[in-house]
GROMACS .gro file of N, CA and C in nm:
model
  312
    1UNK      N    1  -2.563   0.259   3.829
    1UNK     CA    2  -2.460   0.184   3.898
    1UNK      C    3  -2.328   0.187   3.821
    2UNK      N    4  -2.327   0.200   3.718
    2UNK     CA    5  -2.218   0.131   3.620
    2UNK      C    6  -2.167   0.302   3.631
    3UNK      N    7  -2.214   0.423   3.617
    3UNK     CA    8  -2.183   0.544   3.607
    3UNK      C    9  -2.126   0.569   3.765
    4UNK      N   10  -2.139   0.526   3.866
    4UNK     CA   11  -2.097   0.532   4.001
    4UNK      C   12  -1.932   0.436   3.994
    5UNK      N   13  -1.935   0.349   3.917
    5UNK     CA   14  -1.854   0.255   3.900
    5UNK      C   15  -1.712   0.361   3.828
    6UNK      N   16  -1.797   0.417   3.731
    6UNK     CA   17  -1.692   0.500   3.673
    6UNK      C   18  -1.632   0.636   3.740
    7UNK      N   19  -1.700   0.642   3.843
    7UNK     CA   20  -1.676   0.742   3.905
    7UNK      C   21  -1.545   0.729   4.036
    8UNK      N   22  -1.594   0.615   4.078
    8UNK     CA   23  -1.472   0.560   4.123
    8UNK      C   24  -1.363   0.516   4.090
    9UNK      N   25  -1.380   0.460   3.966
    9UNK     CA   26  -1.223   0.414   3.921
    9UNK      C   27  -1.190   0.555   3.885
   10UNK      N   28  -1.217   0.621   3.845
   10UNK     CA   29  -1.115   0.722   3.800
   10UNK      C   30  -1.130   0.845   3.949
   11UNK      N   31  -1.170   0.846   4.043
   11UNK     CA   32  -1.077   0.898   4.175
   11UNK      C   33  -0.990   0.798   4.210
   12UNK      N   34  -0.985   0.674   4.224
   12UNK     CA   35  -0.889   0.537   4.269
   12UNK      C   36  -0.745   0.585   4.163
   13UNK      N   37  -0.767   0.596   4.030
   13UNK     CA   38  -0.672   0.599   3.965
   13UNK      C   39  -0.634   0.741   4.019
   14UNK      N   40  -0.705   0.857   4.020
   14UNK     CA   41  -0.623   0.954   4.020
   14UNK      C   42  -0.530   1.006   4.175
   15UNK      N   43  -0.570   0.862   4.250
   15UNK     CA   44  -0.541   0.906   4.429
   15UNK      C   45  -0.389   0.805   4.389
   16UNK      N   46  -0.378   0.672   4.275
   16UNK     CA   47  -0.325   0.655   4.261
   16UNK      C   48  -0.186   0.672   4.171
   17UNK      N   49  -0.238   0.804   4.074
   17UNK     CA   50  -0.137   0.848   4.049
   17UNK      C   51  -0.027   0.990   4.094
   18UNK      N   52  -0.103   1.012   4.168
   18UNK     CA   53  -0.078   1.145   4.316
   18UNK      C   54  -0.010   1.064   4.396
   19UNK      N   55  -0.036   0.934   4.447
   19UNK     CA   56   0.010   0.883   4.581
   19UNK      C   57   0.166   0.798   4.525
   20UNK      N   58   0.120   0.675   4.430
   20UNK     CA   59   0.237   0.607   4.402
   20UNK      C   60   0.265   0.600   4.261
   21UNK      N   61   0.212   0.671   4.170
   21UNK     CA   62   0.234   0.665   4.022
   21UNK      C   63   0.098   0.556   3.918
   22UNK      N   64   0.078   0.583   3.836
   22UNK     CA   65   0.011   0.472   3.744
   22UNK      C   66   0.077   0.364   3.653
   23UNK      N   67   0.084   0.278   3.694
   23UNK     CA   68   0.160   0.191   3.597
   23UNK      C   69   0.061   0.152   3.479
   24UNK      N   70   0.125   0.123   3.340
   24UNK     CA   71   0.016   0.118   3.215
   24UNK      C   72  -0.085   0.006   3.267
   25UNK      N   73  -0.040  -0.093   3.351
   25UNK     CA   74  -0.077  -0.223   3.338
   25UNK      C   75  -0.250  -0.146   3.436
   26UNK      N   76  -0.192  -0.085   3.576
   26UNK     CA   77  -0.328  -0.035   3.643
   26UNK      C   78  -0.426   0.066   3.531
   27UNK      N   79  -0.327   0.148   3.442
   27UNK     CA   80  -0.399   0.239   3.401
   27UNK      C   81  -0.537   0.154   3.272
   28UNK      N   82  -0.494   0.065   3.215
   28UNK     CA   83  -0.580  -0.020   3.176
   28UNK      C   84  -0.672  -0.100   3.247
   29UNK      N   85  -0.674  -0.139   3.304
   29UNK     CA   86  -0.781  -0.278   3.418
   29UNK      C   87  -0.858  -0.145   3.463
   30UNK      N   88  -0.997  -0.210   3.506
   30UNK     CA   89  -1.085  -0.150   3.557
   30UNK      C   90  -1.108  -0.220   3.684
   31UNK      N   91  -1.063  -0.293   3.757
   31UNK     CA   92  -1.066  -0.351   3.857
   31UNK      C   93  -1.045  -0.252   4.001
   32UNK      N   94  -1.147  -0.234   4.047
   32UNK     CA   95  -1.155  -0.157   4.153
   32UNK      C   96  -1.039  -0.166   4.298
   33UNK      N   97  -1.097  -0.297   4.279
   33UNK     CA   98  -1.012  -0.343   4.432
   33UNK      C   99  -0.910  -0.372   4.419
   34UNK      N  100  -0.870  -0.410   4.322
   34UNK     CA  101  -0.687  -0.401   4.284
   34UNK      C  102  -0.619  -0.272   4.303
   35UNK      N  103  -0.694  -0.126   4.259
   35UNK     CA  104  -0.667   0.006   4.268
   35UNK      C  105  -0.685   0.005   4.394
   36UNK      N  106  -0.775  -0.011   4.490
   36UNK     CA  107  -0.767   0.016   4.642
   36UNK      C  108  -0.685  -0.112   4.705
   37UNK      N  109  -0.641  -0.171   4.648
   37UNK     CA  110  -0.509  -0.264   4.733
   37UNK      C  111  -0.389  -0.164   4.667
   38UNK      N  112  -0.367  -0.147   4.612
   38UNK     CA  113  -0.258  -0.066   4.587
   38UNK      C  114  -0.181   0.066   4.642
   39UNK      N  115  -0.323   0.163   4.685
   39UNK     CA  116  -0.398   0.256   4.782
   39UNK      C  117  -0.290   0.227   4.873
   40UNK      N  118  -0.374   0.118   4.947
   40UNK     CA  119  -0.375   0.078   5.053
   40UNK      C  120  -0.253   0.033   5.148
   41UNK      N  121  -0.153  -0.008   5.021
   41UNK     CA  122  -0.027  -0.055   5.066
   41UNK      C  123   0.059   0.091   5.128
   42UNK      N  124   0.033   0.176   5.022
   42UNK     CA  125   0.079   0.316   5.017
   42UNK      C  126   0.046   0.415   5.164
   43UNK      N  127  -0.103   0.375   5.166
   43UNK     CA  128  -0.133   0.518   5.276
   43UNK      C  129  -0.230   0.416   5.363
   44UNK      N  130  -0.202   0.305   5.456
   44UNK     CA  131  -0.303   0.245   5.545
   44UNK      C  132  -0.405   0.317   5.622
   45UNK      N  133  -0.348   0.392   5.655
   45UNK     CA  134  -0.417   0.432   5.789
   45UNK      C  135  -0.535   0.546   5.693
   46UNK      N  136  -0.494   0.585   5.592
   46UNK     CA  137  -0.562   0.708   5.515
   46UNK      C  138  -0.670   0.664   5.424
   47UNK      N  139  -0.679   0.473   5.391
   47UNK     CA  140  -0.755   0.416   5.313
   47UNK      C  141  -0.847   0.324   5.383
   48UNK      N  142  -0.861   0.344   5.539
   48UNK     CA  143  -0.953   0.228   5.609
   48UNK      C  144  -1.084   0.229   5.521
   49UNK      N  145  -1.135   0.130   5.507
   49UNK     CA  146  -1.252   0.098   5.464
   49UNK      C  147  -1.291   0.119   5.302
   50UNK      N  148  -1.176   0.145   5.252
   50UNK     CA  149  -1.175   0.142   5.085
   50UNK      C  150  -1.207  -0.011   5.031
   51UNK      N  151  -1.160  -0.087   5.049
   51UNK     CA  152  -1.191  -0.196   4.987
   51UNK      C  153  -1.322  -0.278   5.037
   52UNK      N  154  -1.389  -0.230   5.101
   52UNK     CA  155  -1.533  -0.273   5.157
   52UNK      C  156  -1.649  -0.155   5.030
   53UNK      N  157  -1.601  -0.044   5.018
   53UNK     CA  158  -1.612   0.044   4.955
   53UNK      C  159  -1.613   0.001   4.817
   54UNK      N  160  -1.496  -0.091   4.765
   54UNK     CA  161  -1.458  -0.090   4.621
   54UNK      C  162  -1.564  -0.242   4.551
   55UNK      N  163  -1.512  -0.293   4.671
   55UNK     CA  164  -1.589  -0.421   4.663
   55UNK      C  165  -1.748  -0.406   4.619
   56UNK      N  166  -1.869  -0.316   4.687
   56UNK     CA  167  -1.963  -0.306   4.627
   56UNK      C  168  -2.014  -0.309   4.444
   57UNK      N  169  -1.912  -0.173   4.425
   57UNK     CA  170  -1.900  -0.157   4.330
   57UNK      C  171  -1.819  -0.218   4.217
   58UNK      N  172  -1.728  -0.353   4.235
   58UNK     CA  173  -1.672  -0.409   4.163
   58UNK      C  174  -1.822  -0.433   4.019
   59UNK      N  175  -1.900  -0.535   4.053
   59UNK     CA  176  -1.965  -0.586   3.932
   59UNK      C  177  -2.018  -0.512   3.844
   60UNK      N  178  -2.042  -0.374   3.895
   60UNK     CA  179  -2.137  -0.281   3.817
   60UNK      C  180  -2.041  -0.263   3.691
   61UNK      N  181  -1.930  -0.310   3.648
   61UNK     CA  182  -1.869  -0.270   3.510
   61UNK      C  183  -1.891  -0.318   3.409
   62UNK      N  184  -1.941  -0.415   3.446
   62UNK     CA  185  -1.948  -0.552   3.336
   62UNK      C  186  -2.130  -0.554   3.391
   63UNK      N  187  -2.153  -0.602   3.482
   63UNK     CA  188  -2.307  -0.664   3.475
   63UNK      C  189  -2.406  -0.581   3.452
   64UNK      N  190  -2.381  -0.404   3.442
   64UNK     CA  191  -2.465  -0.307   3.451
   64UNK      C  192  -2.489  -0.289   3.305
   65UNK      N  193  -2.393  -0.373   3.231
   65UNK     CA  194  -2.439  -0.279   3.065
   65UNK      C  195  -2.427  -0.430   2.965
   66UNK      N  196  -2.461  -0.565   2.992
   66UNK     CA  197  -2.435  -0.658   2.913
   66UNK      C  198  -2.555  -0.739   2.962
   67UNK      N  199  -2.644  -0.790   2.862
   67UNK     CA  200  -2.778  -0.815   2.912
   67UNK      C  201  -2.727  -1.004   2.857
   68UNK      N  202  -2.613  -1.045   2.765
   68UNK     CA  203  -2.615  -1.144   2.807
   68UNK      C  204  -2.524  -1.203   2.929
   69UNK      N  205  -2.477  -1.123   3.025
   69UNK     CA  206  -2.424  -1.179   3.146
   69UNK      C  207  -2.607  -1.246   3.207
   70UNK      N  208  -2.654  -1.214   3.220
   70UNK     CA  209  -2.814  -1.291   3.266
   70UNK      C  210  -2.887  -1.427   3.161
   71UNK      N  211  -2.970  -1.489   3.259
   71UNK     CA  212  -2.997  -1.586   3.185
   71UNK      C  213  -3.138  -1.558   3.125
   72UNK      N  214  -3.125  -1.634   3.018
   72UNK     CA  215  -3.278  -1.594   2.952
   72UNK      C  216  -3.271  -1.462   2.827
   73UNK      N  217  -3.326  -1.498   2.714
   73UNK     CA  218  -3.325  -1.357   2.599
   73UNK      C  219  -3.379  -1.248   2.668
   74UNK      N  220  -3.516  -1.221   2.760
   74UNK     CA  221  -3.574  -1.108   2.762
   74UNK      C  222  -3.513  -0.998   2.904
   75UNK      N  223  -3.417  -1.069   2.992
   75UNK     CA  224  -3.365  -1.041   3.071
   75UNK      C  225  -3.266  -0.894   3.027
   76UNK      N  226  -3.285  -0.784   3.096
   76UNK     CA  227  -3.187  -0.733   3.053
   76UNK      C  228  -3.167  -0.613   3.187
   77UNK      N  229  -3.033  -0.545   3.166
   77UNK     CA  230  -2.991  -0.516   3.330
   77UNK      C  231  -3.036  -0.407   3.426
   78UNK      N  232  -3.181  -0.342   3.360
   78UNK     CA  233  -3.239  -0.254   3.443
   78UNK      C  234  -3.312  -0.359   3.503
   79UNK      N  235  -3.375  -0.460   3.433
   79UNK     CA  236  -3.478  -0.569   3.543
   79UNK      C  237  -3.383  -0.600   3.611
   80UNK      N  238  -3.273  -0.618   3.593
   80UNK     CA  239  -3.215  -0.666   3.755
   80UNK      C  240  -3.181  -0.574   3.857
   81UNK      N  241  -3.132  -0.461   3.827
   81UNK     CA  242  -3.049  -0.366   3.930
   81UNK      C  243  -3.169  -0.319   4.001
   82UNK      N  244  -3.190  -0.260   4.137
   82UNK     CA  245  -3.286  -0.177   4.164
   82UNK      C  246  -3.227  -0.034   4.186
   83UNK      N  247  -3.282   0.057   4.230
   83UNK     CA  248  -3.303   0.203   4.256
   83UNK      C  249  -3.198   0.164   4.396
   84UNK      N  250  -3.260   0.112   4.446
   84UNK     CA  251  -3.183   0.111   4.614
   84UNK      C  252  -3.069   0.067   4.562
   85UNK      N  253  -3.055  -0.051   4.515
   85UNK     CA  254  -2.849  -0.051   4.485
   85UNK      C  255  -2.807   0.078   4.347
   86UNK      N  256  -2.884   0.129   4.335
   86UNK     CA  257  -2.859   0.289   4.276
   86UNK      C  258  -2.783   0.357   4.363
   87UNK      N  259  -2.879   0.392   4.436
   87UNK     CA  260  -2.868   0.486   4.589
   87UNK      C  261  -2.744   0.426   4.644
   88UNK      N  262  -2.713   0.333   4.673
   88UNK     CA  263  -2.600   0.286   4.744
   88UNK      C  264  -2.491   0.283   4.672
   89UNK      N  265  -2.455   0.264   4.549
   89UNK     CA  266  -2.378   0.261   4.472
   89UNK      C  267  -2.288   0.412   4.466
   90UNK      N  268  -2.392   0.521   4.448
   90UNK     CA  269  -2.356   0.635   4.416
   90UNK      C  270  -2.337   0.659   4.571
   91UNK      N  271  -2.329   0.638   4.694
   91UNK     CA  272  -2.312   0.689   4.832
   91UNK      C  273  -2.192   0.613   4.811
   92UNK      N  274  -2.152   0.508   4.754
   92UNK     CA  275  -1.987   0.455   4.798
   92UNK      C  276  -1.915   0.527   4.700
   93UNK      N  277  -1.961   0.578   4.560
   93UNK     CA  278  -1.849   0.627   4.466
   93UNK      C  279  -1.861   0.774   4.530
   94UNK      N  280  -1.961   0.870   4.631
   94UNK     CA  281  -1.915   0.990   4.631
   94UNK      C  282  -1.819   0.958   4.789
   95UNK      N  283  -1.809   0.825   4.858
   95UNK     CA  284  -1.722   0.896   4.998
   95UNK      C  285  -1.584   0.804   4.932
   96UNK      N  286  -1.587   0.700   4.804
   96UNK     CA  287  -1.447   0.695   4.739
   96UNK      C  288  -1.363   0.807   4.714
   97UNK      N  289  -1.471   0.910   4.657
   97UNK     CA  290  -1.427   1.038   4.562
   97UNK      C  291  -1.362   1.134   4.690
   98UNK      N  292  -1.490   1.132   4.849
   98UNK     CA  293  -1.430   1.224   4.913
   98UNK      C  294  -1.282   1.185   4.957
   99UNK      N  295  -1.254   1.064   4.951
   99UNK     CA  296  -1.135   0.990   4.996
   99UNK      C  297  -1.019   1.007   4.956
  100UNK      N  298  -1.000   1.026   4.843
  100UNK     CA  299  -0.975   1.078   4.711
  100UNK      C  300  -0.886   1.187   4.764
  101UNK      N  301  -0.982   1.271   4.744
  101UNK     CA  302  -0.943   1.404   4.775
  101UNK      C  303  -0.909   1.451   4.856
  102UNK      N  304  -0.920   1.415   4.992
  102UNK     CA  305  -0.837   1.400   5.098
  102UNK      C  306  -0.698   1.358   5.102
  103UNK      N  307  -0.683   1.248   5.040
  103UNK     CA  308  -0.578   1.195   4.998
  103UNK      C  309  -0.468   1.255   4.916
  104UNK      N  310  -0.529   1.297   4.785
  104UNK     CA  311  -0.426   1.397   4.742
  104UNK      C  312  -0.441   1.572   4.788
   0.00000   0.00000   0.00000
């Protein structure tokens, strides 16, 4: 999940520095949906359904690799994630990516 996560921010960043430039402030944050509001202002009609898209994948940055975001010592973030939000994860970062590329 967290590798799908990364996969998207950096097509988001790179549709965003093709489309309207990177400012340092975006090029730092990993915040998905901030990058597809930004998108979005730029090319509407070319970004439908990006932020339904980004939104999935927002938590996987942080909750996919920090075992104390969970409660409890033995908890840690493969017991939580499953295979199926695997699968889904990586189906939104490859039609971000195709988006992407369309885009620029």
């Amino acid at each position: 999940c967290f590798m799908a996560h990364q996969v998207a921010e950096k097509a988001l960043k790179a549709g965003m520095y093709a489309i309207c430039g990177l400012s340092q402030e975006n090029l730092k944050h990993h915040r998905l949906i901030g990058h597809a509001w930004n998108l979005s202002l730029e090319r509407p009609v070319l970004t439908d359904g990006l932020s339904t898209l980004t939104h999935s994948l927002e938590s996987y940055y942080l909750d996919t690799r920090y075992p104390n975001r969970y409660p409890g010592p033995t908890t840690i973030p493969s017991d939580v994630f499953t295979s199926e939000q695997a699968r889904e994860a990586r189906e939104s970062a490859k039609a971000i990516l195709e988006m992407m590329q369309r885009l620029v």
